[in-house]
Coordinates of C-alpha atoms and ligand atoms in Angstrom, one line a residue:
X117 CA -216.4 -85.7 31.4
X118 CA -218.1 -82.6 30.9
X119 CA -215.1 -81.3 33.0
X120 CA -212.6 -83.5 30.8
X121 CA -214.3 -82.1 27.6
X122 CA -214.2 -78.5 28.6
X123 CA -210.5 -79.2 29.2
X124 CA -209.5 -80.4 25.6
X125 CA -212.0 -77.7 23.6
X126 CA -209.6 -75.2 25.6
X127 CA -206.6 -76.5 25.1
X128 CA -207.3 -76.6 21.5
X129 CA -208.8 -73.3 21.2
X130 CA -205.7 -72.1 22.7
X131 CA -203.7 -73.9 20.2
X132 CA -205.2 -73.1 17.0
X133 CA -205.1 -69.7 18.6
X134 CA -201.4 -70.4 19.1
X135 CA -200.9 -71.3 16.0
X136 CA -202.6 -68.8 14.0
X137 CA -200.4 -66.2 15.9
X138 CA -197.3 -67.2 15.6
X139 CA -197.4 -68.6 12.6
X140 CA -199.1 -65.4 10.7
X141 CA -199.6 -62.2 9.1
X142 CA -202.9 -61.7 6.6
X143 CA -201.9 -59.6 4.5
X144 CA -204.6 -56.8 2.7
X145 CA -203.0 -55.4 -0.7
X146 CA -204.5 -54.6 -3.8
X147 CA -201.5 -55.9 -6.0
X148 CA -203.4 -58.2 -8.2
X149 CA -201.6 -57.9 -11.9
X150 CA -198.3 -59.6 -12.9
X151 CA -196.2 -57.0 -11.7
X152 CA -196.9 -56.7 -8.8
X153 CA -197.7 -60.5 -7.8
X154 CA -194.2 -61.2 -8.7
X155 CA -192.3 -58.2 -6.2
X156 CA -195.0 -59.8 -3.5
X157 CA -193.7 -62.8 -4.0
X158 CA -190.4 -61.5 -2.6
X159 CA -192.2 -59.9 0.3
X160 CA -193.6 -63.4 1.0
X161 CA -190.8 -65.8 0.3
X162 CA -188.8 -63.7 3.0
X163 CA -191.2 -63.8 5.4
X164 CA -191.6 -68.3 4.6
X165 CA -187.7 -68.4 5.1
X166 CA -188.4 -67.1 8.9
X167 CA -191.2 -69.0 9.6
X168 CA -194.0 -66.6 9.3
X169 CA -196.5 -67.9 7.1
X170 CA -198.6 -65.5 4.8
X171 CA -203.0 -65.2 4.3
X172 CA -202.8 -63.0 1.0
X173 CA -206.0 -61.0 1.3
X174 CA -205.9 -59.4 -2.6
X175 CA -208.5 -57.1 -2.9
X176 CA -207.9 -56.1 -7.1
X177 CA -208.7 -52.4 -8.4
X178 CA -205.6 -50.3 -9.1
X179 CA -205.0 -47.2 -6.6
X180 CA -206.5 -49.2 -3.9
X181 CA -209.9 -47.5 -3.3
X182 CA -211.5 -50.8 -3.9
X183 CA -209.0 -52.1 -0.9
X184 CA -210.0 -49.1 1.2
X185 CA -213.3 -49.9 1.4
X186 CA -212.8 -53.9 2.2
X187 CA -210.4 -52.9 5.4
X188 CA -213.9 -50.2 6.4
X189 CA -215.9 -53.4 6.3
X190 CA -212.8 -55.3 7.9
X191 CA -212.2 -52.9 11.1
X192 CA -215.8 -52.1 11.2
X193 CA -216.7 -55.4 11.9
X194 CA -214.0 -55.9 15.1
X195 CA -211.9 -58.1 12.7
X196 CA -208.3 -55.9 10.8
X197 CA -206.2 -57.7 8.9
X198 CA -202.6 -57.8 10.4
X199 CA -201.4 -55.5 7.5
X200 CA -202.6 -53.1 5.6
X201 CA -201.0 -52.1 2.3
X202 CA -202.3 -48.1 2.1
X203 CA -201.4 -44.7 1.1
X204 CA -200.4 -41.1 2.0
X205 CA -203.3 -39.4 4.3
X206 CA -205.0 -42.9 4.8
X207 CA -202.0 -44.6 6.5
X208 CA -202.9 -41.0 9.0
X209 CA -205.8 -40.9 8.9
X210 CA -205.9 -44.3 10.7
X211 CA -202.7 -43.8 12.4
X212 CA -204.8 -41.0 14.4
X213 CA -207.9 -42.8 14.8
X214 CA -205.7 -45.1 17.7
X215 CA -206.1 -48.1 14.8
X216 CA -202.1 -49.1 14.1
X217 CA -199.7 -50.7 16.4
X218 CA -197.0 -48.6 18.0
X219 CA -193.6 -49.2 15.8
X220 CA -191.4 -47.1 17.9
X221 CA -189.6 -49.7 19.5
X222 CA -188.4 -51.6 15.8
X223 CA -187.7 -47.9 14.6
X224 CA -185.4 -47.4 17.3
X225 CA -183.9 -50.9 17.2
X226 CA -183.1 -50.6 13.7
X227 CA -182.2 -47.2 13.0
X228 CA -185.2 -45.9 10.9
X229 CA -185.1 -41.7 11.9
X230 CA -181.9 -42.4 10.2
X231 CA -182.5 -43.2 6.8
X232 CA -186.1 -43.2 5.7
X233 CA -186.6 -39.9 3.9
X234 CA -189.1 -36.5 5.5
X235 CA -190.9 -37.4 3.4
X236 CA -192.2 -40.6 3.7
X237 CA -191.8 -40.0 7.7
X238 CA -194.0 -38.1 7.2
X239 CA -196.8 -40.1 6.4
X240 CA -195.1 -42.8 8.4
X241 CA -195.3 -41.2 11.8
X242 CA -198.4 -39.9 13.7
X243 CA -197.1 -37.8 17.2
X244 CA -193.6 -39.2 17.1
X245 CA -194.7 -43.1 16.8
X246 CA -193.9 -44.8 13.8
X247 CA -197.2 -46.8 12.8
X248 CA -196.2 -48.3 9.4
X249 CA -193.5 -49.8 7.2
X250 CA -192.8 -47.8 3.8
X251 CA -192.3 -50.3 1.2
X252 CA -191.2 -48.0 -1.8
X253 CA -191.2 -44.7 -3.6
X254 CA -193.5 -45.2 -6.7
X255 CA -193.5 -41.7 -9.1
X256 CA -196.6 -40.5 -10.7
X257 CA -195.8 -38.4 -13.9
X258 CA -193.6 -41.1 -15.8
X259 CA -194.2 -42.1 -19.6
X260 CA -193.8 -45.8 -21.1
X261 CA -192.5 -46.1 -24.9
X262 CA -192.4 -49.3 -27.2
X263 CA -189.5 -48.7 -29.0
X264 CA -189.6 -50.2 -31.9
X265 CA -193.0 -48.2 -32.5
X266 CA -190.8 -44.5 -31.6
X267 CA -188.1 -45.7 -34.3
X268 CA -190.0 -47.2 -37.0
X269 CA -192.1 -43.8 -37.2
X270 CA -189.2 -42.1 -36.6
X271 CA -190.2 -40.2 -33.0
X272 CA -187.3 -40.0 -30.3
X273 CA -188.1 -39.1 -26.8
X274 CA -190.5 -35.8 -26.6
X275 CA -189.8 -33.2 -24.0
X276 CA -192.1 -31.2 -23.9
X277 CA -196.1 -30.9 -24.5
X278 CA -195.7 -29.5 -28.1
X279 CA -192.7 -32.3 -28.7
X280 CA -194.9 -34.9 -27.1
X281 CA -198.2 -33.6 -29.6
X282 CA -196.1 -33.8 -31.7
X283 CA -195.4 -37.4 -31.7
X284 CA -199.0 -38.7 -31.2
X285 CA -200.1 -36.9 -34.3
X286 CA -196.8 -39.1 -36.1
X287 CA -198.3 -41.9 -34.6
X288 CA -202.1 -41.2 -35.4
X289 CA -201.2 -40.6 -38.9
X290 CA -199.4 -43.9 -39.4
X291 CA -202.5 -46.2 -38.1
X292 CA -201.1 -46.5 -34.5
X293 CA -203.0 -46.0 -31.2
X294 CA -201.1 -42.7 -29.8
X295 CA -202.3 -43.5 -26.1
X296 CA -202.6 -46.5 -23.9
X297 CA -205.3 -46.1 -21.1
X298 CA -207.6 -47.2 -18.9
X299 CA -210.7 -45.0 -18.4
X300 CA -210.7 -45.6 -14.6
X301 CA -210.9 -42.9 -12.5
X302 CA -207.9 -43.0 -11.1
X303 CA -206.1 -43.5 -13.9
X304 CA -207.2 -40.1 -15.2
X305 CA -206.0 -38.4 -12.1
X306 CA -203.1 -40.3 -12.8
X307 CA -202.9 -38.6 -15.4
X308 CA -204.1 -35.9 -14.7
X309 CA -200.6 -35.1 -11.8
X310 CA -198.5 -34.9 -15.0
X311 CA -200.6 -33.2 -16.7
X312 CA -201.1 -30.1 -14.5
X313 CA -197.8 -30.4 -13.1
X314 CA -196.6 -29.8 -17.3
X315 CA -199.1 -27.2 -18.3
X316 CA -198.5 -25.1 -14.1
X317 CA -195.2 -25.9 -13.4
X318 CA -193.8 -27.1 -9.7
X319 CA -195.3 -23.3 -8.0
X320 CA -199.0 -24.4 -9.5
X321 CA -198.9 -27.7 -8.7
X322 CA -198.4 -27.2 -5.7
X323 CA -200.8 -23.9 -4.8
X324 CA -203.8 -26.2 -6.8
X325 CA -203.3 -29.9 -5.0
X326 CA -201.2 -29.4 -1.6
X327 CA -202.9 -25.8 -0.7
X328 CA -205.9 -26.3 -2.6
X329 CA -205.5 -22.6 -3.0
X330 CA -208.7 -21.9 -5.1
X331 CA -207.2 -19.3 -7.3
X332 CA -205.0 -22.2 -8.3
X333 CA -207.9 -24.5 -8.9
X334 CA -210.1 -21.8 -10.8
X335 CA -207.1 -20.5 -13.1
X336 CA -207.1 -20.7 -16.5
X337 CA -203.7 -22.9 -16.5
X338 CA -206.2 -25.2 -15.0
X339 CA -208.2 -25.0 -18.2
X340 CA -205.5 -25.6 -19.8
X341 CA -205.3 -28.0 -17.6
X342 CA -208.3 -30.2 -19.0
X343 CA -207.8 -29.0 -22.5
X344 CA -204.4 -31.2 -22.6
X345 CA -206.7 -33.7 -21.1
X346 CA -209.0 -33.6 -23.9
X347 CA -206.6 -33.9 -26.3
X348 CA -205.2 -37.2 -24.6
X349 CA -208.8 -37.9 -24.2
X350 CA -209.2 -37.8 -28.1
X351 CA -205.9 -40.0 -28.6
X352 CA -207.1 -43.2 -26.9
X353 CA -208.5 -46.1 -28.6
X354 CA -212.1 -46.7 -28.4
X355 CA -211.9 -49.0 -26.0
X356 CA -210.5 -47.4 -23.0
X357 CA -213.7 -47.2 -20.5
X358 CA -213.0 -49.3 -17.3
X359 CA -209.4 -51.5 -19.1
X360 CA -207.1 -52.0 -16.2
X361 CA -204.0 -50.1 -16.3
X362 CA -202.0 -53.5 -16.8
X363 CA -204.2 -54.5 -19.9
X364 CA -203.2 -51.0 -21.2
X365 CA -199.5 -51.1 -20.2
X366 CA -200.3 -55.0 -21.9
X367 CA -200.9 -52.3 -24.9
X368 CA -197.9 -50.8 -25.2
X369 CA -195.6 -53.8 -24.6
X370 CA -197.2 -55.6 -28.0
X371 CA -197.0 -52.7 -30.4
X372 CA -200.6 -51.7 -30.2
X373 CA -199.9 -48.4 -28.5
X374 CA -197.2 -45.9 -28.4
X375 CA -197.5 -44.3 -24.7
X376 CA -199.0 -45.0 -21.2
X377 CA -198.4 -41.9 -19.0
X378 CA -198.7 -44.6 -15.9
X379 CA -196.4 -44.4 -12.3
X380 CA -193.6 -46.5 -12.4
X381 CA -195.7 -49.9 -11.3
X382 CA -196.2 -49.5 -14.8
X383 CA -192.3 -51.3 -15.8
X384 CA -192.8 -54.3 -13.1
X385 CA -195.1 -55.1 -16.0
X386 CA -192.7 -54.8 -19.1
X387 CA -189.5 -56.7 -17.1
X388 CA -192.4 -59.3 -16.0
X389 CA -192.9 -59.4 -19.7
X390 CA -189.2 -60.6 -20.4
X391 CA -188.7 -56.4 -21.3
X392 CA -185.8 -55.0 -21.2
X393 CA -185.6 -50.7 -20.6
X394 CA -183.5 -48.9 -23.5
X395 CA -183.7 -51.9 -26.0
X396 CA -188.3 -52.7 -25.6
X397 CA -189.1 -50.2 -24.0
X398 CA -188.5 -46.1 -23.2
X399 CA -189.2 -44.5 -20.1
X400 CA -189.0 -40.7 -19.2
X401 CA -190.5 -38.2 -17.2
X402 CA -194.1 -36.9 -18.8
X403 CA -193.1 -34.3 -21.3
X404 CA -192.5 -31.2 -19.6
X405 CA -191.9 -32.2 -16.0
X406 CA -188.4 -33.0 -15.4
X407 CA -187.0 -31.8 -13.2
X408 CA -190.2 -32.4 -10.7
X409 CA -191.8 -35.5 -8.9
X410 CA -194.8 -36.4 -7.9
X411 CA -194.5 -39.8 -5.4
X412 CA -196.2 -41.5 -4.0
X413 CA -195.1 -44.8 -1.6
X414 CA -196.5 -47.5 -0.6
X415 CA -196.1 -48.6 3.1
X416 CA -197.7 -51.1 5.6
X417 CA -199.6 -50.2 8.5
X418 CA -200.0 -52.9 11.0
X419 CA -203.3 -53.1 12.4
X420 CA -203.4 -53.1 17.1
X421 CA -204.7 -56.5 17.7
X422 CA -205.4 -55.4 21.3
X423 CA -201.7 -54.2 22.9
X424 CA -198.7 -54.5 21.7
X425 CA -197.2 -54.9 18.2
X426 CA -197.1 -58.8 17.3
X427 CA -193.8 -60.6 17.2
X428 CA -195.4 -61.6 13.6
X429 CA -195.7 -57.5 12.9
X430 CA -192.8 -56.9 13.8
X431 CA -190.8 -59.4 11.5
X432 CA -192.8 -58.1 9.0
X433 CA -192.2 -54.5 9.3
X434 CA -188.4 -55.3 10.1
X435 CA -188.5 -57.5 6.9
X436 CA -189.8 -54.4 4.8
X437 CA -187.1 -51.8 5.8
X438 CA -184.3 -54.5 5.9
X439 CA -181.6 -52.9 2.7
X440 CA -181.7 -55.8 0.7
X441 CA -185.3 -56.7 0.5
X442 CA -185.7 -53.1 -0.4
X443 CA -183.0 -53.8 -3.4
X444 CA -184.8 -57.2 -3.9
X445 CA -188.2 -55.9 -3.7
X446 CA -188.0 -52.8 -6.0
X447 CA -186.4 -53.6 -8.7
X448 CA -189.3 -56.2 -9.6
X449 CA -192.1 -53.5 -8.4
X450 CA -190.8 -50.8 -10.4
X451 CA -190.5 -48.3 -7.2
X452 CA -187.2 -46.9 -5.8
X453 CA -186.8 -48.0 -1.9
X454 CA -187.9 -46.3 1.3
X455 CA -184.4 -46.2 2.6
X456 CA -181.5 -43.3 1.2
X457 CA -178.5 -45.6 2.7
X458 CA -179.4 -48.4 -0.1
X459 CA -176.9 -48.6 -3.5
X460 CA -179.2 -48.8 -6.4
X461 CA -176.2 -49.8 -8.5
X462 CA -178.1 -53.1 -9.2
X463 CA -181.5 -51.1 -10.0
X464 CA -182.1 -51.4 -14.1
X465 CA -181.6 -48.2 -16.2
X466 CA -185.2 -46.5 -15.3
X467 CA -184.4 -47.2 -11.6
X468 CA -181.4 -45.9 -11.4
X469 CA -183.3 -42.7 -13.0
X470 CA -186.1 -42.5 -10.5
X471 CA -184.0 -43.0 -7.5
X472 CA -181.5 -39.9 -9.1
X473 CA -184.6 -37.9 -9.8
X474 CA -186.2 -38.5 -6.4
X475 CA -182.8 -37.4 -4.5
X476 CA -182.4 -34.6 -7.3
X477 CA -186.2 -33.3 -6.3
X478 CA -186.2 -33.3 -2.9
X479 CA -183.2 -31.8 -2.7
X480 CA -184.3 -28.5 -4.8
X481 CA -187.5 -29.0 -3.3
X482 CA -189.5 -29.9 -6.6
X483 CA -190.9 -33.2 -4.9
X484 CA -194.3 -33.5 -4.5
X485 CA -197.4 -36.0 -3.3
X486 CA -198.8 -37.4 -6.1
X487 CA -202.9 -35.7 -5.9
X488 CA -203.9 -39.6 -7.8
X489 CA -202.4 -42.1 -4.9
X490 CA -203.0 -39.7 -1.6
X491 CA -200.0 -37.7 -1.3
X492 CA -201.3 -34.3 -1.4
X493 CA -204.1 -34.0 0.1
X494 CA -207.0 -36.0 2.5
X495 CA -209.0 -38.4 0.9
X496 CA -211.9 -36.6 0.4
X497 CA -210.4 -34.2 -1.4
X498 CA -208.6 -36.7 -3.8
X499 CA -212.3 -38.6 -4.0
X500 CA -212.9 -35.0 -5.8
X501 CA -210.6 -34.4 -7.6
X502 CA -211.5 -37.9 -8.9
X503 CA -215.0 -37.3 -9.6
X504 CA -213.9 -33.8 -11.8
X505 CA -211.4 -35.6 -13.6
X506 CA -213.2 -38.3 -14.6
X507 CA -216.4 -36.2 -15.9
X508 CA -214.7 -34.1 -18.0
X509 CA -212.4 -37.3 -19.6
X510 CA -215.9 -38.9 -20.6
X511 CA -216.9 -35.7 -22.1
X512 CA -219.9 -34.7 -19.3
X513 CA -218.1 -31.4 -18.8
X514 CA -216.0 -29.0 -21.3
X515 CA -213.0 -27.3 -19.5
X516 CA -214.3 -24.4 -17.9
X517 CA -216.9 -26.1 -16.8
X518 CA -214.7 -28.6 -15.6
X519 CA -212.9 -26.0 -13.7
X520 CA -215.8 -24.5 -11.6
X521 CA -217.2 -28.3 -10.4
X522 CA -213.3 -28.2 -9.7
X523 CA -213.8 -25.4 -7.7
X524 CA -216.5 -26.4 -6.0
X525 CA -215.9 -30.1 -5.3
X526 CA -212.9 -29.3 -3.4
X527 CA -214.3 -26.5 -1.4
X528 CA -217.1 -29.3 -0.2
X529 CA -215.1 -32.1 0.6
X530 CA -212.6 -30.1 3.4
Ligands
GAL229 C1 -201.1 -47.3 -6.4 C2 -199.9 -48.3 -5.9 C3 -199.1 -49.6 -6.7 C4 -199.0 -49.7 -7.6 C5 -200.7 -49.2 -8.5 C6 -201.6 -49.2 -9.5 O1 -202.0 -46.7 -5.7 O2 -198.6 -47.3 -5.3 O3 -198.2 -49.7 -6.0 O4 -199.9 -50.9 -7.4 O5 -201.6 -48.1 -7.4 O6 -201.8 -51.0 -9.1

């Protein structure tokens, strides 16, 4: 009797374990806005078409800080999710700790080495092992504008900082909120990426954010960048504090504000609202950063579930890298494909510009990882930059103090 029930229990356990393993992937991600969720659905449906179920583990919070906190708790508890959205140095960190499954067999079969750009491979491989599957390439030096608001005020697309401030003054005089912004550390830092690039140029951005050069971090040019951040702060509405990025995008969509400086995931919100680039909204590079790109690429890391890559993990990675998925997904997400061999003619005008800019910046040596989105420096440095930029944005430091704090914080974080 006892034997029989024991056998039944074992059988039931084997069945339920088998069912969970064979049918589902659990995916931790931070794609919770309308546009992001629409893009994620493209992936869910792709997998469902292959008979693989999706256990959703969303952790709200743009930029993924909160998602990374939840991930650490899950790993510490010995229960990592199957697949996890992650960025740049965070991926390398988990890879170096030996926590990620080796995707080399699949990568070799599908020829990832030949089609994924070098700049992305640098964040997808550790010691020659593929440890994550790149979904896209975003970039942070974009501005999104409401076309009718600009037209009504006689504003042409600004290409320099001075033209930008002139446009801001015109909107202010007309009683329109010039800049839609959400006061959260990662959003302040996203704007800072572009402001630093615009103020100091490509070599300065690299020296400060990639090489972490003290002279660059402590320079007058950096002080000028902070002064420009203060100008931006003076031209957002009074309710900016804590606002989610997609609500700031909605202000531009609804004509309540002229501009938002944000990565191209913002385009996903415009599209999700049925808006058309060139007709309802405009996308252009942050004034003064026209020939440079500060990028971040979303990837899915596959956590080692105690052995080889599971068939569901392989199916997910394979689906992510397939050329048709790369186009279908990135059309909705606002980003551009993570493969160099896909035909982008199906993308809208902003997407096509994004692809062209990316290729041009890569070949002219003007493609750099985004500090705000984990592709310029490791998490500790990124978080140190967040703290200083946010404190300055909220008036705790003047620009000269912010420069000194930046030098100190980055030095301590290394
Ligand atoms: C970025 C991510 C994008 C977008 C954005 C806002 O870090 O790369 O895909 O989701 O955060 O949530």
